[in-house]
């Protein structure tokens, strides 16, 4: 309750399960419910296989990421259901120092989808590379679908990332890159010239329904535009039978096959 009611004395809420400094780790058939903070974290680990995980949390629980990957290389996440009841934050979040990440056959129910980042907070040098998300279903009022988020003023990169064979059902922001990410209400984030570079990001065979008419949003940095952003066979409709739209700012796009909506 102290995370919601700021007048209560509160210490940092714990993560339910953390795997730290592990090599050649296998985590299988694990169920985690209603963690006070993140549910499952893989940190500073190498060669990880996580499969058949089920994570659940209430809709309004704050910052209760399902699976959080940080400073971890060579990790496979397979056959998982995240947010069966609802997670209050990212279903899977992948942050700095993570490389060679595969997430396959994943079902995301209400939450914030899969996020790369945030990266670059507080002027930090962050990097994520070689991420593959393959065969995923996102459903039921999920706030974001496939998201990359970086802060102004940071440095580093998010590159070589592919999302493919993904079904969307009533997603508010199906595809989004935001290099102006800011979760502060006061004071507002100031303008910076520096930015985390975003490049070689692919979206292939992405289908489904957007809850809003703006189904694709690429809000990239004017000083460090998004490069090599490619879309292949992307078909997103609006659940309100309106025309879907794409917003694209400071982005180098490559379209292949049928892409709707397109800039």
Coordinates of C-alpha atoms in Angstrom, one line a residue:
X1 CA 0.0 0.0 0.0
X2 CA 2.9 2.4 0.6
X3 CA 3.8 2.3 -3.1
X4 CA 0.3 3.7 -3.9
X5 CA -0.3 6.0 -0.8
X6 CA 2.8 8.2 -0.7
X7 CA 1.9 9.5 2.7
X8 CA 2.8 6.2 4.3
X9 CA 6.4 5.4 5.3
X10 CA 7.8 3.2 2.6
X11 CA 11.0 1.4 1.9
X12 CA 12.0 0.0 -1.4
X13 CA 9.8 -3.0 -2.2
X14 CA 11.6 -6.3 -2.9
X15 CA 11.7 -8.3 -6.1
X16 CA 10.1 -11.7 -5.6
X17 CA 12.9 -13.8 -7.2
X18 CA 16.3 -12.6 -8.4
X19 CA 19.0 -14.7 -10.1
X20 CA 22.3 -12.8 -9.7
X21 CA 25.7 -13.8 -11.2
X22 CA 24.5 -17.1 -12.5
X23 CA 26.2 -19.2 -15.3
X24 CA 24.4 -22.0 -17.2
X25 CA 21.2 -21.5 -15.4
X26 CA 17.9 -23.3 -16.1
X27 CA 14.6 -22.0 -14.6
X28 CA 11.5 -24.1 -15.5
X29 CA 7.9 -24.4 -14.5
X30 CA 7.8 -21.6 -12.0
X31 CA 4.7 -19.6 -10.9
X32 CA 4.9 -16.2 -9.3
X33 CA 1.9 -14.2 -8.1
X34 CA 1.4 -10.7 -6.7
X35 CA 5.0 -9.6 -6.1
X36 CA 5.4 -6.2 -4.4
X37 CA 7.9 -5.1 -7.0
X38 CA 9.3 -7.0 -10.0
X39 CA 8.4 -10.7 -10.1
X40 CA 11.5 -12.3 -11.7
X41 CA 14.9 -10.7 -12.4
X42 CA 17.9 -12.1 -14.2
X43 CA 20.9 -9.9 -13.4
X44 CA 24.6 -10.2 -14.5
X45 CA 24.1 -13.7 -15.7
X46 CA 25.3 -15.8 -18.6
X47 CA 23.7 -18.7 -20.6
X48 CA 20.2 -18.7 -19.1
X49 CA 17.2 -20.8 -20.2
X50 CA 13.8 -19.8 -18.6
X51 CA 10.7 -21.7 -19.7
X52 CA 7.1 -22.4 -18.7
X53 CA 6.9 -19.5 -16.3
X54 CA 3.5 -18.0 -15.3
X55 CA 3.5 -14.5 -13.7
X56 CA 0.3 -12.8 -12.4
X57 CA -0.4 -9.5 -10.7
X58 CA -3.3 -7.1 -10.3
X59 CA -3.9 -4.5 -13.0
X60 CA -3.1 -1.4 -10.8
X61 CA 0.0 -2.8 -9.1
X62 CA 2.9 -0.3 -9.8
X63 CA 6.2 -1.4 -11.3
X64 CA 5.5 -5.1 -11.1
X65 CA 7.4 -6.2 -14.2
X66 CA 6.9 -9.8 -15.1
X67 CA 10.4 -10.7 -16.2
X68 CA 13.3 -8.2 -16.0
X69 CA 16.6 -8.8 -17.8
X70 CA 19.6 -6.7 -17.0
X71 CA 23.3 -7.1 -17.7
X72 CA 22.6 -10.7 -18.9
X73 CA 23.9 -12.4 -22.0
X74 CA 22.7 -15.4 -23.9
X75 CA 19.2 -15.8 -22.4
X76 CA 16.3 -17.8 -23.8
X77 CA 12.8 -17.2 -22.5
X78 CA 10.3 -19.7 -23.8
X79 CA 6.7 -20.8 -23.5
X80 CA 5.7 -18.3 -20.8
X81 CA 2.4 -16.7 -19.8
X82 CA 2.9 -13.2 -18.3
X83 CA 0.0 -11.3 -16.8
X84 CA -2.7 -14.0 -16.6
X85 CA -4.5 -11.8 -14.1
X86 CA -2.7 -8.6 -15.2
X87 CA 0.8 -7.2 -14.5
X88 CA 1.0 -3.6 -13.5
X89 CA 4.0 -2.9 -15.7
X90 CA 6.2 -4.4 -18.4
X91 CA 5.5 -8.0 -19.2
X92 CA 9.2 -8.4 -20.1
X93 CA 11.7 -5.5 -19.7
X94 CA 15.2 -5.7 -21.2
X95 CA 17.7 -3.1 -20.0
X96 CA 21.3 -2.2 -20.2
X97 CA 24.1 -4.7 -20.6
X98 CA 21.8 -7.3 -22.1
X99 CA 22.8 -9.1 -25.3
X100 CA 21.6 -12.2 -27.2
X101 CA 18.1 -12.3 -25.8
X102 CA 15.5 -14.6 -27.3
X103 CA 11.8 -14.6 -26.2
X104 CA 9.7 -17.2 -28.0
X105 CA 6.1 -18.5 -27.7
X106 CA 5.1 -15.9 -25.2
X107 CA 1.5 -14.9 -24.2
X108 CA 1.2 -11.4 -22.7
X109 CA -2.1 -10.5 -21.1
X110 CA -2.9 -7.0 -19.8
X111 CA 0.2 -5.1 -18.9
X112 CA 2.7 -2.9 -20.7
X113 CA 3.9 -5.4 -23.3
X114 CA 7.6 -6.0 -24.0
X115 CA 10.0 -3.1 -23.5
X116 CA 13.6 -2.5 -24.5
X117 CA 14.6 0.0 -21.8
X118 CA 14.3 2.5 -20.5
X119 CA 17.9 3.3 -21.4
X120 CA 20.0 6.4 -20.8
X121 CA 18.4 7.7 -17.6
X122 CA 20.4 10.3 -15.8
X123 CA 22.9 10.6 -18.6
X124 CA 24.0 7.0 -18.4
X125 CA 25.7 5.0 -21.1
X126 CA 23.4 2.0 -21.8
X127 CA 23.3 -0.7 -24.4
X128 CA 21.1 -3.6 -25.6
X129 CA 21.7 -5.6 -28.7
X130 CA 20.7 -8.8 -30.5
X131 CA 17.2 -9.3 -29.3
X132 CA 14.7 -11.6 -31.0
X133 CA 11.0 -11.8 -30.0
X134 CA 9.3 -14.5 -32.0
X135 CA 5.7 -15.9 -31.8
X136 CA 4.0 -13.8 -29.2
X137 CA 0.3 -13.0 -28.5
X138 CA -0.6 -9.7 -26.8
X139 CA -4.2 -9.3 -25.7
X140 CA -6.7 -7.6 -23.5
X141 CA -6.1 -3.8 -23.0
X142 CA -2.4 -4.0 -23.0
X143 CA -1.1 -0.5 -22.7
X144 CA 1.9 -1.0 -25.0
X145 CA 2.8 -3.7 -27.4
X146 CA 6.4 -3.6 -28.7
X147 CA 8.2 -0.7 -27.2
X148 CA 11.7 0.8 -27.2
X149 CA 12.1 3.7 -24.7
X150 CA 15.2 5.9 -24.1
X151 CA 15.8 9.1 -22.2
X152 CA 17.3 12.3 -23.6
X153 CA 20.8 13.1 -22.5
X154 CA 22.0 9.4 -22.3
X155 CA 24.3 7.6 -24.7
X156 CA 24.9 4.1 -25.9
X157 CA 22.7 2.0 -28.2
X158 CA 19.7 -0.3 -28.8
X159 CA 20.4 -2.2 -32.0
X160 CA 19.8 -5.4 -33.9
X161 CA 16.4 -6.1 -32.4
X162 CA 13.7 -8.1 -34.2
X163 CA 10.0 -8.5 -33.4
X164 CA 8.3 -11.2 -35.6
X165 CA 5.1 -13.3 -35.7
X166 CA 3.3 -11.2 -33.2
X167 CA -0.5 -11.0 -32.8
X168 CA -2.0 -7.9 -31.2
X169 CA -5.6 -7.8 -29.7
X170 CA -6.9 -4.4 -28.5
X171 CA -3.4 -2.8 -27.8
X172 CA -3.2 0.9 -27.2
X173 CA 0.3 1.4 -28.6
X174 CA 1.1 -1.6 -30.7
X175 CA 4.5 -0.4 -32.1
X176 CA 6.3 2.4 -30.4
X177 CA 9.8 3.9 -30.3
X178 CA 10.2 6.8 -28.0
X179 CA 13.6 8.6 -27.7
X180 CA 11.9 11.3 -25.6
X181 CA 10.8 9.0 -22.8
X182 CA 10.1 10.7 -19.5
X183 CA 8.2 9.3 -16.5
X184 CA 8.3 12.5 -14.5
X185 CA 5.3 14.7 -13.9
X186 CA 7.3 17.5 -12.2
X187 CA 9.7 18.9 -13.2
X188 CA 9.3 18.1 -16.9
X189 CA 12.3 16.6 -18.6
X190 CA 14.5 19.1 -20.4
X191 CA 15.6 19.1 -24.0
X192 CA 19.0 17.4 -24.7
X193 CA 21.1 17.0 -27.8
X194 CA 22.5 13.6 -26.7
X195 CA 20.5 10.4 -27.1
X196 CA 20.8 6.6 -27.1
X197 CA 21.2 5.5 -30.7
X198 CA 18.5 3.2 -32.0
X199 CA 19.2 1.2 -35.2
X200 CA 18.4 -1.9 -37.1
X201 CA 15.0 -2.6 -35.6
X202 CA 12.8 -5.0 -37.4
X203 CA 9.0 -5.7 -37.3
X204 CA 8.0 -8.7 -39.4
X205 CA 4.6 -10.3 -39.7
X206 CA 2.9 -8.1 -37.0
X207 CA -0.9 -8.4 -37.2
X208 CA -3.9 -7.4 -35.1
X209 CA -6.0 -4.6 -33.7
X210 CA -5.1 -1.3 -32.2
X211 CA -7.3 0.2 -29.5
X212 CA -6.4 3.7 -30.9
X213 CA -6.2 5.0 -34.4
X214 CA -2.4 5.7 -34.1
X215 CA -1.0 2.1 -34.3
X216 CA 2.6 3.0 -35.0
X217 CA 4.5 5.8 -33.3
X218 CA 8.2 6.4 -34.0
X219 CA 9.2 9.5 -32.0
X220 CA 12.9 9.7 -32.6
X221 CA 15.6 12.1 -31.7
X222 CA 16.3 15.0 -34.1
X223 CA 20.1 14.8 -33.3
X224 CA 20.3 11.0 -33.3
X225 CA 17.5 9.8 -35.7
X226 CA 16.4 6.2 -35.7
X227 CA 18.2 4.3 -38.5
X228 CA 17.4 1.2 -40.4
X229 CA 13.9 0.7 -39.0
X230 CA 12.3 -1.9 -41.2
X231 CA 8.7 -3.2 -41.4
X232 CA 7.7 -6.2 -43.3
X233 CA 4.1 -7.5 -43.6
X234 CA 2.7 -5.4 -40.9
X235 CA -1.1 -5.2 -40.8
X236 CA -2.8 -3.4 -38.0
X237 CA -6.4 -2.3 -37.9
X238 CA -8.4 -0.1 -35.5
X239 CA -11.0 -1.7 -33.3
X240 CA -13.3 1.3 -33.7
X241 CA -13.4 0.8 -37.5
X242 CA -11.5 4.0 -38.0
X243 CA -8.5 4.5 -40.3
X244 CA -5.3 3.5 -38.6
X245 CA -2.4 6.0 -38.7
X246 CA 1.4 6.0 -38.3
X247 CA 3.4 8.8 -36.7
X248 CA 7.0 8.9 -37.8
X249 CA 9.5 11.6 -36.8
X250 CA 13.2 11.6 -37.5
X251 CA 13.3 8.0 -38.6
X252 CA 14.9 6.1 -41.5
X253 CA 12.2 3.6 -42.6
X254 CA 12.4 0.6 -44.9
X255 CA 9.1 -1.0 -45.9
X256 CA 8.8 -4.5 -47.4
X257 CA 5.7 -6.4 -48.4
X258 CA 2.4 -5.0 -47.2
X259 CA 2.6 -2.4 -44.5
X260 CA -0.4 -0.8 -42.9
X261 CA -0.5 1.8 -41.6
X262 CA 2.6 3.4 -43.2
X263 CA 4.1 6.8 -42.9

